[in-house]
XYZ file of C-alpha atoms in Angstrom:
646
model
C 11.219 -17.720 -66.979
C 10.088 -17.497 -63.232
C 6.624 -18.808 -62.999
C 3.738 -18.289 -60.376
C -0.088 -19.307 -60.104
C -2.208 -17.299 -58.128
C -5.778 -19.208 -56.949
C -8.839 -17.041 -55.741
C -11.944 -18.939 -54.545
C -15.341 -17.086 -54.159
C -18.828 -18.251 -53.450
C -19.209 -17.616 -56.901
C -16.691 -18.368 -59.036
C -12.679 -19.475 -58.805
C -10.170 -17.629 -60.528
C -6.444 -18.452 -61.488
C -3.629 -16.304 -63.019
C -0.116 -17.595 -64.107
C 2.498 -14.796 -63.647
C 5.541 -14.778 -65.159
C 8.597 -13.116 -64.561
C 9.949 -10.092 -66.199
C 12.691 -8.549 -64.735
C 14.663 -9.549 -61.180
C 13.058 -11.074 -59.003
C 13.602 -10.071 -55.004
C 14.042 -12.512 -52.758
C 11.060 -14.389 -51.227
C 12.900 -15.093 -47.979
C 13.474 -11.037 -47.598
C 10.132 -10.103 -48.895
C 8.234 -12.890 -45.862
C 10.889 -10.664 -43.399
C 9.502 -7.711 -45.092
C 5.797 -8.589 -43.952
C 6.554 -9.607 -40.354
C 7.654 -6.125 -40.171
C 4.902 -4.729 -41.449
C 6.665 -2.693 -44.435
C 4.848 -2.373 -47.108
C 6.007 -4.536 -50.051
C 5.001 -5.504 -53.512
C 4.107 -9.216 -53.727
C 4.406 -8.540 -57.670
C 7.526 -6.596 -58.380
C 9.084 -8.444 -61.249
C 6.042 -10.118 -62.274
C 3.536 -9.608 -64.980
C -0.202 -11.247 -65.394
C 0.253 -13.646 -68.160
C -2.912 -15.944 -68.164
C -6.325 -15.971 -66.469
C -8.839 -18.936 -65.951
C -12.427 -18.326 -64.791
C -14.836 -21.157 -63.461
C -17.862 -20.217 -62.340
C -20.169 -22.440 -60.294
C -22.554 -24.966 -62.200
C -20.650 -24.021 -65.200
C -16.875 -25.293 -65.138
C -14.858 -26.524 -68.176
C -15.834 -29.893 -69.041
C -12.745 -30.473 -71.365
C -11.066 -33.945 -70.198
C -14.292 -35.019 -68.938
C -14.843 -38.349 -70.241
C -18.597 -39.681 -70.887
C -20.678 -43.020 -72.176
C -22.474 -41.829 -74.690
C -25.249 -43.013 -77.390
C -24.819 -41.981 -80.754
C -28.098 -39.940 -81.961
C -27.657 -39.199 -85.909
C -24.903 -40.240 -88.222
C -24.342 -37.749 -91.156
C -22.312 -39.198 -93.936
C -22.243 -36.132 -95.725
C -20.320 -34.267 -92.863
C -18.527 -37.692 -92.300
C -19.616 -37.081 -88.465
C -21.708 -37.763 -86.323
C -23.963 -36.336 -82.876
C -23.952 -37.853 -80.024
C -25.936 -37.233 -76.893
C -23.720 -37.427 -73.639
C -26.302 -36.087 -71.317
C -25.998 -32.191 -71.627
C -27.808 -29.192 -73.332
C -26.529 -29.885 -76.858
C -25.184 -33.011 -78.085
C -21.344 -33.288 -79.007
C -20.169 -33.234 -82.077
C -17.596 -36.622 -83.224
C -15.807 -36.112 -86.674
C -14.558 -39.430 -88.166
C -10.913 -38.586 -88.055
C -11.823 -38.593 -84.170
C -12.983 -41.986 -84.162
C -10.647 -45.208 -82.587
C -11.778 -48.736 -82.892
C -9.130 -51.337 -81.941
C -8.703 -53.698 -85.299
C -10.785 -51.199 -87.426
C -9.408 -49.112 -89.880
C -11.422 -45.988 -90.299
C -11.648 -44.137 -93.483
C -10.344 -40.357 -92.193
C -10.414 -37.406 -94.528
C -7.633 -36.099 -96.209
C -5.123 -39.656 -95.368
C -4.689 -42.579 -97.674
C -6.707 -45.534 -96.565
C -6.311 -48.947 -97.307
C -9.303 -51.031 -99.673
C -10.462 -52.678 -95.516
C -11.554 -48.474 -94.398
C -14.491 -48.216 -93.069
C -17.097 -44.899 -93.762
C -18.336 -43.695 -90.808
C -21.946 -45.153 -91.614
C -20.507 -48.690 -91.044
C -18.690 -47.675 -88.048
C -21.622 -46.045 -86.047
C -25.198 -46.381 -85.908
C -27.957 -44.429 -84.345
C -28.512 -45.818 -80.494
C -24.967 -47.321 -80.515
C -23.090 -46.765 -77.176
C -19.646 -45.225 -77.488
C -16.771 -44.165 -74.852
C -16.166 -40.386 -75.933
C -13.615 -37.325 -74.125
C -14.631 -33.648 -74.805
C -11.075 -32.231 -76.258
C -13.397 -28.454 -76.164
C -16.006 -26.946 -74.762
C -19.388 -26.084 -75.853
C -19.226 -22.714 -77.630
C -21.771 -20.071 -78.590
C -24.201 -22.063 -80.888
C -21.741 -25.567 -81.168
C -22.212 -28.401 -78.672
C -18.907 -29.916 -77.376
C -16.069 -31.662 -79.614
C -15.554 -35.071 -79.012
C -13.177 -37.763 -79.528
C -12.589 -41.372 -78.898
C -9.225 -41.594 -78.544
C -9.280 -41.167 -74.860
C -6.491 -39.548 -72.812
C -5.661 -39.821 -69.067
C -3.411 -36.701 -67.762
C -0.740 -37.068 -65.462
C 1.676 -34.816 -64.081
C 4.783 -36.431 -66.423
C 2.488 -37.928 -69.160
C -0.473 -38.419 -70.732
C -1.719 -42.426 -71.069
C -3.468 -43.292 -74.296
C -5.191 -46.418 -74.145
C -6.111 -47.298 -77.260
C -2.528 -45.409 -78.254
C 0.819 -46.816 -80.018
C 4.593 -46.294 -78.863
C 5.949 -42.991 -77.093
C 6.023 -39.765 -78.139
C 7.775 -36.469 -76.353
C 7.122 -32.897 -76.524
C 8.366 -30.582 -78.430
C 9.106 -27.717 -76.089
C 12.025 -29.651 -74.816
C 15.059 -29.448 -76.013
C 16.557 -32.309 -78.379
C 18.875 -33.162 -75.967
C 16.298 -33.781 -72.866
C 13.709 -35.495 -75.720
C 16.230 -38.123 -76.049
C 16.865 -38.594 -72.718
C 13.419 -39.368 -71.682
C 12.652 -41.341 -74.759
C 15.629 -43.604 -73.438
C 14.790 -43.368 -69.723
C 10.763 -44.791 -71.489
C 12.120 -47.123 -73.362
C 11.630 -50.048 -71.298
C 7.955 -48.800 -69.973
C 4.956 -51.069 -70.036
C 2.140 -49.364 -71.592
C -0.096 -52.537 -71.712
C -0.825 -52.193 -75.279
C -1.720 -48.408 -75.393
C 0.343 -45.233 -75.894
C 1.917 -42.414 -73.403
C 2.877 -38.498 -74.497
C 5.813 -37.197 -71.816
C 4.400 -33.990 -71.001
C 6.767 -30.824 -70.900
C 6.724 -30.737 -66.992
C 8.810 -33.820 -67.147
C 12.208 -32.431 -67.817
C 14.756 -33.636 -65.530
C 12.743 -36.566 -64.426
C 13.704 -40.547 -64.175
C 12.632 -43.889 -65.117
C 11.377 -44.369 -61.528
C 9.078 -41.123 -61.519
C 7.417 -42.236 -64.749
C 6.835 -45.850 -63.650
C 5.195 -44.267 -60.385
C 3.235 -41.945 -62.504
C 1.884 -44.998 -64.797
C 0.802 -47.207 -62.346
C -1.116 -44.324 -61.235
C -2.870 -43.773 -64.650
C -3.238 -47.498 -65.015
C -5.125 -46.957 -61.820
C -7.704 -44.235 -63.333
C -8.159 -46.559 -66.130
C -9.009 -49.472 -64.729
C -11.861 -47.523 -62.384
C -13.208 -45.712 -66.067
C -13.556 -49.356 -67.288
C -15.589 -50.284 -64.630
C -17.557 -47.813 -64.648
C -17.823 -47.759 -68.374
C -19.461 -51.255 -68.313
C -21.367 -50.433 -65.009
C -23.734 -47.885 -66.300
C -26.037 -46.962 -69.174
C -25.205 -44.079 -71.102
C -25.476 -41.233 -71.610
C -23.943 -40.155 -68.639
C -20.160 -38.866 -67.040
C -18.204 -41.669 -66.261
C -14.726 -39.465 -65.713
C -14.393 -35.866 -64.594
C -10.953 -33.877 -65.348
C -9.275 -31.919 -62.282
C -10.902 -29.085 -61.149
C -9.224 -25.719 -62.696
C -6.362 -24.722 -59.931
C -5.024 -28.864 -60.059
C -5.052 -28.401 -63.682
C -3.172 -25.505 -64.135
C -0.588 -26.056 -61.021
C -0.800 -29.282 -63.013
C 0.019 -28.543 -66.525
C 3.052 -25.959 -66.073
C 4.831 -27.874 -63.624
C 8.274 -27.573 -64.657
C 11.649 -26.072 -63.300
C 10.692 -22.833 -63.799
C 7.905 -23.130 -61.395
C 8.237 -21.276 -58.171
C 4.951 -21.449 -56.192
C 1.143 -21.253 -55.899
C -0.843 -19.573 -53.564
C -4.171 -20.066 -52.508
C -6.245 -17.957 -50.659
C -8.913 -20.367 -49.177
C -8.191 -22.739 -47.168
C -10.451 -25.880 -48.690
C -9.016 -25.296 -51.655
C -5.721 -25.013 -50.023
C -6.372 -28.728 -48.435
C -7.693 -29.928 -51.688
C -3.972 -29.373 -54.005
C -2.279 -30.352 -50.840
C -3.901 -33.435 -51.424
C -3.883 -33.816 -54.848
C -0.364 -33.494 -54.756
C 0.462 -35.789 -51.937
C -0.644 -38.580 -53.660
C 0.568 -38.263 -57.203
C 3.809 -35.681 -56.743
C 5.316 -35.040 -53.120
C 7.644 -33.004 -54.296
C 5.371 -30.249 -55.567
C 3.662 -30.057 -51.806
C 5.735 -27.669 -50.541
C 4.977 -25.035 -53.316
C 1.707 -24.645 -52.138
C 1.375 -21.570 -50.126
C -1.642 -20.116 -47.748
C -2.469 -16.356 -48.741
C -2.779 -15.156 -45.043
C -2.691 -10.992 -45.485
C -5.580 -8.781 -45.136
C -5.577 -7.546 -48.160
C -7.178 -9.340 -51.329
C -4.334 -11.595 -53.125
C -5.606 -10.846 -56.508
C -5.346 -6.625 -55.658
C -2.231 -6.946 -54.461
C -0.790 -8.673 -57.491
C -2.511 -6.588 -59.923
C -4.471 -9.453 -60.826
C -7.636 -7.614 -61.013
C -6.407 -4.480 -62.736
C -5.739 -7.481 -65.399
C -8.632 -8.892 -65.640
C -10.526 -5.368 -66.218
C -8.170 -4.767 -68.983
C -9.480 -7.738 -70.867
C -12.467 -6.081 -71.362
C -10.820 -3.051 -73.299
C -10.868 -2.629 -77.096
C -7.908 -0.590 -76.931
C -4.648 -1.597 -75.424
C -1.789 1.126 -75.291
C 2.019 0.311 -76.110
C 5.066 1.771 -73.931
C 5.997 4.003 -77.122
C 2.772 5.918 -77.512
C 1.252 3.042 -79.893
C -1.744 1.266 -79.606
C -3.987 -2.050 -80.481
C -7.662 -2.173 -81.560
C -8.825 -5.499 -80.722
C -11.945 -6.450 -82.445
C -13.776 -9.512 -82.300
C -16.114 -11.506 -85.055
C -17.576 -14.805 -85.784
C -14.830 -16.814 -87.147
C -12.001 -14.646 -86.440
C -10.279 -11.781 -84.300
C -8.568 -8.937 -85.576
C -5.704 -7.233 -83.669
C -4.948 -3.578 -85.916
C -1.495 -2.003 -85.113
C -1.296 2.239 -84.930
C 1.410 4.236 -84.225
C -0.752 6.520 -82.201
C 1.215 9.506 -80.480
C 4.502 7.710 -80.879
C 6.969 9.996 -83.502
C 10.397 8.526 -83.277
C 12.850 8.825 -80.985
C 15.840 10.974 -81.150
C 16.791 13.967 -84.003
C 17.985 11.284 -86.588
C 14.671 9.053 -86.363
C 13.552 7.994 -89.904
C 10.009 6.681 -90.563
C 10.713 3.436 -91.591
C 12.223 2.787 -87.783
C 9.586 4.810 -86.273
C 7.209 2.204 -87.592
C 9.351 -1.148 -86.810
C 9.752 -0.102 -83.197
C 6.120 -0.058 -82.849
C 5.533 -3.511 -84.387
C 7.921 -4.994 -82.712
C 6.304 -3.707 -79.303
C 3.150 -5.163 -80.888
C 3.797 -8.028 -81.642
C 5.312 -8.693 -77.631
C 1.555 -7.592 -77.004
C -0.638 -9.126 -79.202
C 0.409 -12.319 -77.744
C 0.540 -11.581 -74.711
C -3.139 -10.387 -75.365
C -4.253 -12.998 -77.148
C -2.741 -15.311 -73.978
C -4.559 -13.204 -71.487
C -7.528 -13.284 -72.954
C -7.945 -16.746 -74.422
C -8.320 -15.934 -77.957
C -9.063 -18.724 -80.396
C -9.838 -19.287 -83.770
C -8.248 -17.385 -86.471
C -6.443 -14.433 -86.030
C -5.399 -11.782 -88.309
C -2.381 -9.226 -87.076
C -2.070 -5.909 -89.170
C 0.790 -4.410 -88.400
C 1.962 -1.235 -90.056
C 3.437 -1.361 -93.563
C 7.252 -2.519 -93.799
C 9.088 -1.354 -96.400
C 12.153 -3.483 -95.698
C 12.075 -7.286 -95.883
C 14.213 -7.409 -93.131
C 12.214 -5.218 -90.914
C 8.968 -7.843 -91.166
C 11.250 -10.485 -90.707
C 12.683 -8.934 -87.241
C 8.718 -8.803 -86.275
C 7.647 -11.942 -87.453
C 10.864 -13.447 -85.895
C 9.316 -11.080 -82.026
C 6.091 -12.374 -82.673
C 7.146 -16.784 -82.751
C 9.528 -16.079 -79.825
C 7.268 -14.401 -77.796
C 4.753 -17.512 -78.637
C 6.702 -19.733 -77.368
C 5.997 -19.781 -73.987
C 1.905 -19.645 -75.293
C 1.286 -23.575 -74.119
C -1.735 -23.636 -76.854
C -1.114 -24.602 -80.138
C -0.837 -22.022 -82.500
C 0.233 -21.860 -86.433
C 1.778 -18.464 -87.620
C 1.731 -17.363 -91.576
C 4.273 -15.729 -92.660
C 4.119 -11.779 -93.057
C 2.593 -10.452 -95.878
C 3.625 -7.661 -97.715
C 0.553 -5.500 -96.748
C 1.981 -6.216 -93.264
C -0.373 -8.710 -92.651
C 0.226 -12.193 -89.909
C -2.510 -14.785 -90.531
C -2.264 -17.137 -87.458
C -4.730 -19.780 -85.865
C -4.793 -20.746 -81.742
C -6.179 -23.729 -80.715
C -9.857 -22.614 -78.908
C -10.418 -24.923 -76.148
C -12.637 -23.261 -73.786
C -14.259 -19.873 -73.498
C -11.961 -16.964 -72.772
C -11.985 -14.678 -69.605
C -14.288 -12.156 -71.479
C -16.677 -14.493 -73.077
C -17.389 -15.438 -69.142
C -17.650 -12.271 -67.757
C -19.841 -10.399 -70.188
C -23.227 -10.842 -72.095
C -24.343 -9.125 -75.616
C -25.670 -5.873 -74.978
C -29.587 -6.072 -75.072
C -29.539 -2.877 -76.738
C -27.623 -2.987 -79.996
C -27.379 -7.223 -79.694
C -23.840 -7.380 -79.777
C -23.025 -5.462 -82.421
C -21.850 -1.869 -81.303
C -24.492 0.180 -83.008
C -27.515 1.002 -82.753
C -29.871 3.149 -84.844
C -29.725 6.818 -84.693
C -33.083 8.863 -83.779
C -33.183 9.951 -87.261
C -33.712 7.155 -88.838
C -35.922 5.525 -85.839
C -38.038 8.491 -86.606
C -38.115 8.283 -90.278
C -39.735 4.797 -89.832
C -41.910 5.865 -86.942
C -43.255 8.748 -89.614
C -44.023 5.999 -92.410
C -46.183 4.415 -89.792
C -47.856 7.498 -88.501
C -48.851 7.871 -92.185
C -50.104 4.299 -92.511
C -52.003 4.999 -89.374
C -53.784 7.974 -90.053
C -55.270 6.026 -93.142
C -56.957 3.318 -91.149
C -58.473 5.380 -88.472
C -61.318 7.771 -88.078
C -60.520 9.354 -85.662
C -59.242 13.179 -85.091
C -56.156 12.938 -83.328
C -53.881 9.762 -81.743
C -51.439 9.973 -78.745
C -48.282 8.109 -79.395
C -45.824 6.471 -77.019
C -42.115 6.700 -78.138
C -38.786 7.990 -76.954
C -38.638 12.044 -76.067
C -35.326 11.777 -78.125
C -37.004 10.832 -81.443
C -40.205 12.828 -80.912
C -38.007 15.380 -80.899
C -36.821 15.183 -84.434
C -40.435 15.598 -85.171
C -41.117 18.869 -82.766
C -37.540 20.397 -83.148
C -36.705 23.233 -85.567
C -40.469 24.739 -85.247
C -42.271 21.383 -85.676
C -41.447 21.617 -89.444
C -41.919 17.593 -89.976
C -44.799 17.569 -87.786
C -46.364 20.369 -89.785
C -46.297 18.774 -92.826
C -47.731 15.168 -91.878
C -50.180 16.891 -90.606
C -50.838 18.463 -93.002
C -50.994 15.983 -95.406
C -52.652 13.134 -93.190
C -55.272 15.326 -91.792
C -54.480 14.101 -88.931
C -53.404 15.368 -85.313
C -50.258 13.560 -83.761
C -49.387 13.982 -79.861
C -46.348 12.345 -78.202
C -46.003 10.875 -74.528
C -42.961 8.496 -73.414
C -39.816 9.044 -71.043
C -36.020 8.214 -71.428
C -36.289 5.084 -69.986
C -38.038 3.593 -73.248
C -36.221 1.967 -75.302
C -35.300 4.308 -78.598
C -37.240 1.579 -80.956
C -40.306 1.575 -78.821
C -43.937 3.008 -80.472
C -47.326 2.776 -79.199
C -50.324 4.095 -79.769
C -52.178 5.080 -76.621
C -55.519 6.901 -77.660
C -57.535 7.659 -80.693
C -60.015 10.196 -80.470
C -61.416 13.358 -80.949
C -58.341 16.293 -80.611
C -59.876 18.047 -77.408
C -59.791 14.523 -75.562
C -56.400 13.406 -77.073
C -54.786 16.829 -75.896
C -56.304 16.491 -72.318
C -54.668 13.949 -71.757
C -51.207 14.639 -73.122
C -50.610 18.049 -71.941
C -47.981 17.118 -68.870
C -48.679 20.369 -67.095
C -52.082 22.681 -65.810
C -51.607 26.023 -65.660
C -51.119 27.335 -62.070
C -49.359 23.920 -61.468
C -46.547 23.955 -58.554
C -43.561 21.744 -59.506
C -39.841 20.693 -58.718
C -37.911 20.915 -61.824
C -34.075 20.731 -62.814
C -32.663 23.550 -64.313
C -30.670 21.988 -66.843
C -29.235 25.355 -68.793
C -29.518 28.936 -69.424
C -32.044 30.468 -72.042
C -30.467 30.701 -75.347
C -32.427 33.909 -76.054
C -33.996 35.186 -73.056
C -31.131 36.912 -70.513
C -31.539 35.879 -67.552
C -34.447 33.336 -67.478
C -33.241 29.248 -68.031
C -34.559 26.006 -69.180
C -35.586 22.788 -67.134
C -36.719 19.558 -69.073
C -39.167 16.551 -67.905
C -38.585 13.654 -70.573
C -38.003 16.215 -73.316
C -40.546 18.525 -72.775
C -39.055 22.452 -72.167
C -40.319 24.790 -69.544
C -38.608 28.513 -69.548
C -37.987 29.263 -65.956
C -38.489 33.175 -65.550
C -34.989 34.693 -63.768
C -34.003 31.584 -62.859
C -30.497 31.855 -64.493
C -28.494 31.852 -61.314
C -30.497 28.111 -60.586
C -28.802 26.320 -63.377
C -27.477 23.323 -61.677
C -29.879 23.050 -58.855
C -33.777 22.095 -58.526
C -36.409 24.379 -57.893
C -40.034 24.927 -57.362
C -42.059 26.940 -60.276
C -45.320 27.645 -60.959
C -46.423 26.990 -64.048
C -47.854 30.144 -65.702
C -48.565 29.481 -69.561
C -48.642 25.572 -71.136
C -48.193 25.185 -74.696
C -48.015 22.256 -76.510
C -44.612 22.516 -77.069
C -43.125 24.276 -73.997
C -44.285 25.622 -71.120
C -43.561 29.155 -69.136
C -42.670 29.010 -65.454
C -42.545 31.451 -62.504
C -39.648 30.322 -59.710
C -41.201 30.623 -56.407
C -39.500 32.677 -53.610
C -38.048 29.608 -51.978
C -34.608 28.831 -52.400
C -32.558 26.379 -54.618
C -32.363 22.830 -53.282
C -28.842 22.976 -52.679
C -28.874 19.497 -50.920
C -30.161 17.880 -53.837
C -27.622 19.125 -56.625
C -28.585 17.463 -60.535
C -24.979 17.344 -61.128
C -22.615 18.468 -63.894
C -24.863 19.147 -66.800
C -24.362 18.824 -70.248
C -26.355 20.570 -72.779
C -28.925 18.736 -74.835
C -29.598 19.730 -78.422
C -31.268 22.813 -78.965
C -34.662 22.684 -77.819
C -34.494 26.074 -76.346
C -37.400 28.559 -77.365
C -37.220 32.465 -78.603
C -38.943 35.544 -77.484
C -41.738 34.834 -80.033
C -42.501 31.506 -79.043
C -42.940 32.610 -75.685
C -45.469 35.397 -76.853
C -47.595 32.994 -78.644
C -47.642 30.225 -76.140
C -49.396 32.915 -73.739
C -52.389 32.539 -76.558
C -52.173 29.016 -76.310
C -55.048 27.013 -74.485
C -54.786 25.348 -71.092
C -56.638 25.304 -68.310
C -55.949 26.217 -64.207
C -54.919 23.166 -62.314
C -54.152 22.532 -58.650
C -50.856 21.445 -57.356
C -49.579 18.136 -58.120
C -46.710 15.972 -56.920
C -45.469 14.959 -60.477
C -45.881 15.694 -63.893
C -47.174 13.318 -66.490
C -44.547 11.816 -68.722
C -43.888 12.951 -72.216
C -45.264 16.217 -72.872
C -47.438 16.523 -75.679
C -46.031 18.404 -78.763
C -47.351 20.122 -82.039
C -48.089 23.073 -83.728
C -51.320 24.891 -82.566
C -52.925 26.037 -85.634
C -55.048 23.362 -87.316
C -53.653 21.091 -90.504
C -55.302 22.755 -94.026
């Protein structure tokens, strides 16, 4: 499979995406003639998006990064212990992570010999120790550690305090025997090596290069190891583009392009020095328009933010995400079989075997660690769920994290785990929501209110005084005023007490404050939003329910019947106000015309708050007194019944 990394840099943040091939793939040569002729052509014909990176400024992925640090508690009941290597939070070091040449350490779940050492022997507090992060720092966790350090290469990976060769997997059996021979002879001065995947095809010259070079980075760590106090970095990892171009190297690998020209110079460089042949696969992005638009990079990277993902069949995922795990749920969606002769049982394989392609491609896309639960539609065949479990390993095996798949269950169920390393494109680009905290709800205005009217209750038995103003949300004051002020009625009622309401829609739902305690005539002075004889620009938001011809504008909830002013729905106009009520208000348009170059906008109807012919009869008895002209209304308008609690 073709492969291509795309690099973006920004003052901000640098972004990489590995494409992969899909489908033919047209011919670079012709496409480059393509350009000079200024056709139009599509860079990404053939390709698909099939992992992103994000590394934002003062924040980049300290995985690799090697530090001398001092060891600040030792918990033998956790058989681990925390060690603080200069940042935030210190890192965490498990004892099956700890390597001490000539000590045998007593790791969980292995057979030790009678000489194993428990971790309270091996470290103490203050003691300085050579640590690597192997992952980042997530959520509420500090970094994992480890003491068996590693060095990266482009062909292997040097262990010092390692033993004897080993090869990965992803090659064939054939090519893992080759390069075990072809490393038979190396000198690995008493440590270990890993031959990365990227080495296919190489020689015993290439890997001897490539270990004098990691001998190199080792001897400079061990100087500065013993050079400086800890805790502090004594080794930093690649940035992200050298790491990725890096890391998939292989024969597969076409080219990466870079669209700024530092960072251009900077794998140029890189690669000069420790692989030659890779320099020449390092293109400029030169065009006008943005690399990342024009391989549908950033279409991509939106998508990552979507709970639902659509199938080619009509299906769909539902990705949701929790503490300790993700789950991926599998529908069928619009998709009813194909063809006259279509059965259920294939209807329903078809779309979990499109799923499963999916999920993983999701779960590469977006980063996803941790556990991960896959619930596909129920399988009544055996062989079905194993045709989809059989999709689902295949497509993982070009996923270059670690991953363990369970087999199917016979709910339809894949239990798998994937290594979590780092945080994933969406954990970078998005925050909780300060509303509802992350969790997708909030409460409803109902129940808001209900708990707002337990405290009214408590309130009106610890003051003396007639009537209180409260502060709150128009939307839940209006379960109290709606439907004829019914609740209202009958705290009142009860409490002996007189409630008024002020607030806007910019407060948040949960807010409630009260602003002023006192006698009812001062209380209502105050929280009437409107004098009669006022002049005002209002919104009409709607026509009158109940009153042909006349229509409704609201300020922050409170409702002010516009007189013929039907024809105005959509558009702001200037009324006087001719009656005020507590709970509405009766307006006169004046003669000039709608605002037309201020249009509100598509409206959409709010909940009834509309008033009927006999509301509008008795707010004309209602009190209020003549007011000049004012440039704005007061906020929430104040609203209760008129007549006096019994």
């Amino acid at each position: 499979m073709k492969k291509q990394v795309l690099v973006s840099v920004d003052r901000g943040e640098t972004r990489v995406a590995l494409l992969e091939a899909t489908g033919p793939v047209p011919d670079r040569k012709a496409a480059a003639s393509s350009r000079r002729r200024r056709r139009p052509a599509n860079p990404a014909a053939g390709y698909t998006v099939a992992e992103l990176y994000l590394e934002r400024r003062g924040a980049r992925s300290i995985v690799g990064n090697i530090y001398k640090g001092r060891v600040d508690n030792v918990l033998p009941g956790l058989e681990a212990a925390f060690v603080d290597i200069g940042l935030d939070k210190n890192g965490f070091l498990h004892v099956d992570e700890i390597v001490l040449p000539g000590v045998e350490v007593a790791r969980r779940g292995r057979g030790t010999g009678k000489d194993a050492k428990p971790i309270t022997e091996l470290l103490k507090p203050g003691q300085e120790i050579v640590v690597q992060v192997v992952k980042d720092p997530l959520k509420t966790k500090g970094a994992r550690l480890s003491m068996d350090l590693t060095i990266a290469g482009r062909y292997m990976v040097y262990a010092p305090f390692g033993e004897g060769i080993g090869v990965s997997r992803r090659l064939e059996d054939k090519e893992r025997e080759r390069l075990r021979k072809e490393a038979k002879a190396l000198d690995l001065r008493g440590g270990g090596a890993i031959i990365r995947t990227a080495a296919h095809g190489a020689v015993r010259t290439d890997l001897e290069r490539e270990m004098q070079y990691l001998f190199k980075l080792n001897e400079v760590l061990q100087k500065r190891v013993e050079a400086t106090a800890g805790p502090t970095l004594v080794f930093q990892e690649a940035d992200l583009s050298v790491r990725v171009v890096r890391d998939i190297y292989s024969e597969e690998f076409e080219r990466a392009i870079v669209d700024d020209e530092k960072q251009h110079h900077r794998l140029v460089s890189f690669f000069s020095r420790t692989a030659p042949e890779l320099v020449e696969h390092v293109e400029l992005w030169n065009e006008d328009r943005p690399m990342f638009e024009a391989y549908g990079v950033e279409k991509a990277l939106t998508s990552t933010l979507n709970r639902r993902v659509d199938l080619p069949s009509g299906g769909y995922l539902i990705i949701d995400y929790g503490e300790a795990l993700t789950v991926i749920d599998v529908n069928s969606g619009s998709f009813t079989g194909s063809g006259k002769g279509a059965r259920l049982e294939d209807t329903i394989t078809r779309t979990n075997l499109e799923a499963a392609e999916e999920a993983v491609r999701q779960l590469r896309l977006r980063d996803i660690g941790g556990i991960i639960v896959i619930d596909f539609i129920d399988m009544a065949r055996a062989r079905n769920r194993d045709a989809v479990l059989k999709t689902l390993r295949k497509a993982l095996d070009e996923d270059r994290t670690k991953t363990f798949v369970v087999e199917i269950s016979p709910l339809g169920l894949v239990e798998m785990t994937r290594q979590n390393v780092t945080e994933g494109v969406r954990e970078i680009m998005t925050r909780p929501c300060p509303t509802c905290a992350g969790e997708g709800v909030i409460k409803s205005e109902e129940t808001i209110a209900i708990e707002f009217e337990r405290r009214m209750r408590e309130l009106a038995t610890h003051t003396e005084a007639e009537a209180l103003l409260l502060q709150m949300n128009p939307r839940v004051s209006a379960e109290f005023t709606g439907h004829d002020a019914k609740v209202l009625v009958q705290i009142e009622s009860e409490t002996g007490k007189w409630f008024h309401f002020e607030g806007s829609e910019g407060l948040p739902l949960e807010h409630f404050a009260v602003l002023m305690e006192a006698d009812r005539e001062e209380v209502l002075e105050r929280a009437l939003p409107f004098r009669e004889g006022e002049e005002v620009y209002v919104n009409i938001v709607e026509p009158h329910m109940y009153s042909p011809g006349d229509a409704v504008a609201k300020v922050d909830g409170y409702i002010i019947q516009v007189k013929g002013a039907e024809d105005s729905v959509g558009h702001k106009r200037l009324v006087r106000i001719e009656e005020v009520g507590r709970t509405f208000a009766v307006a006169l348009p004046l003669d000039e015309p709608p605002l037309d170059d201020e249009p509100i906008g598509e409206i959409e109807p709010e909940p009834a708050e509309t008033v009927d012919d006999d509301e509008v009869e008795s707010a004309g008895r209602r009190r209020g007194r003549r007011g000049g002209r004012r440039a704005a209304p007061k906020a929430e308008a104040a609203i209760a019944p008129d007549s006096p609690p019994e």
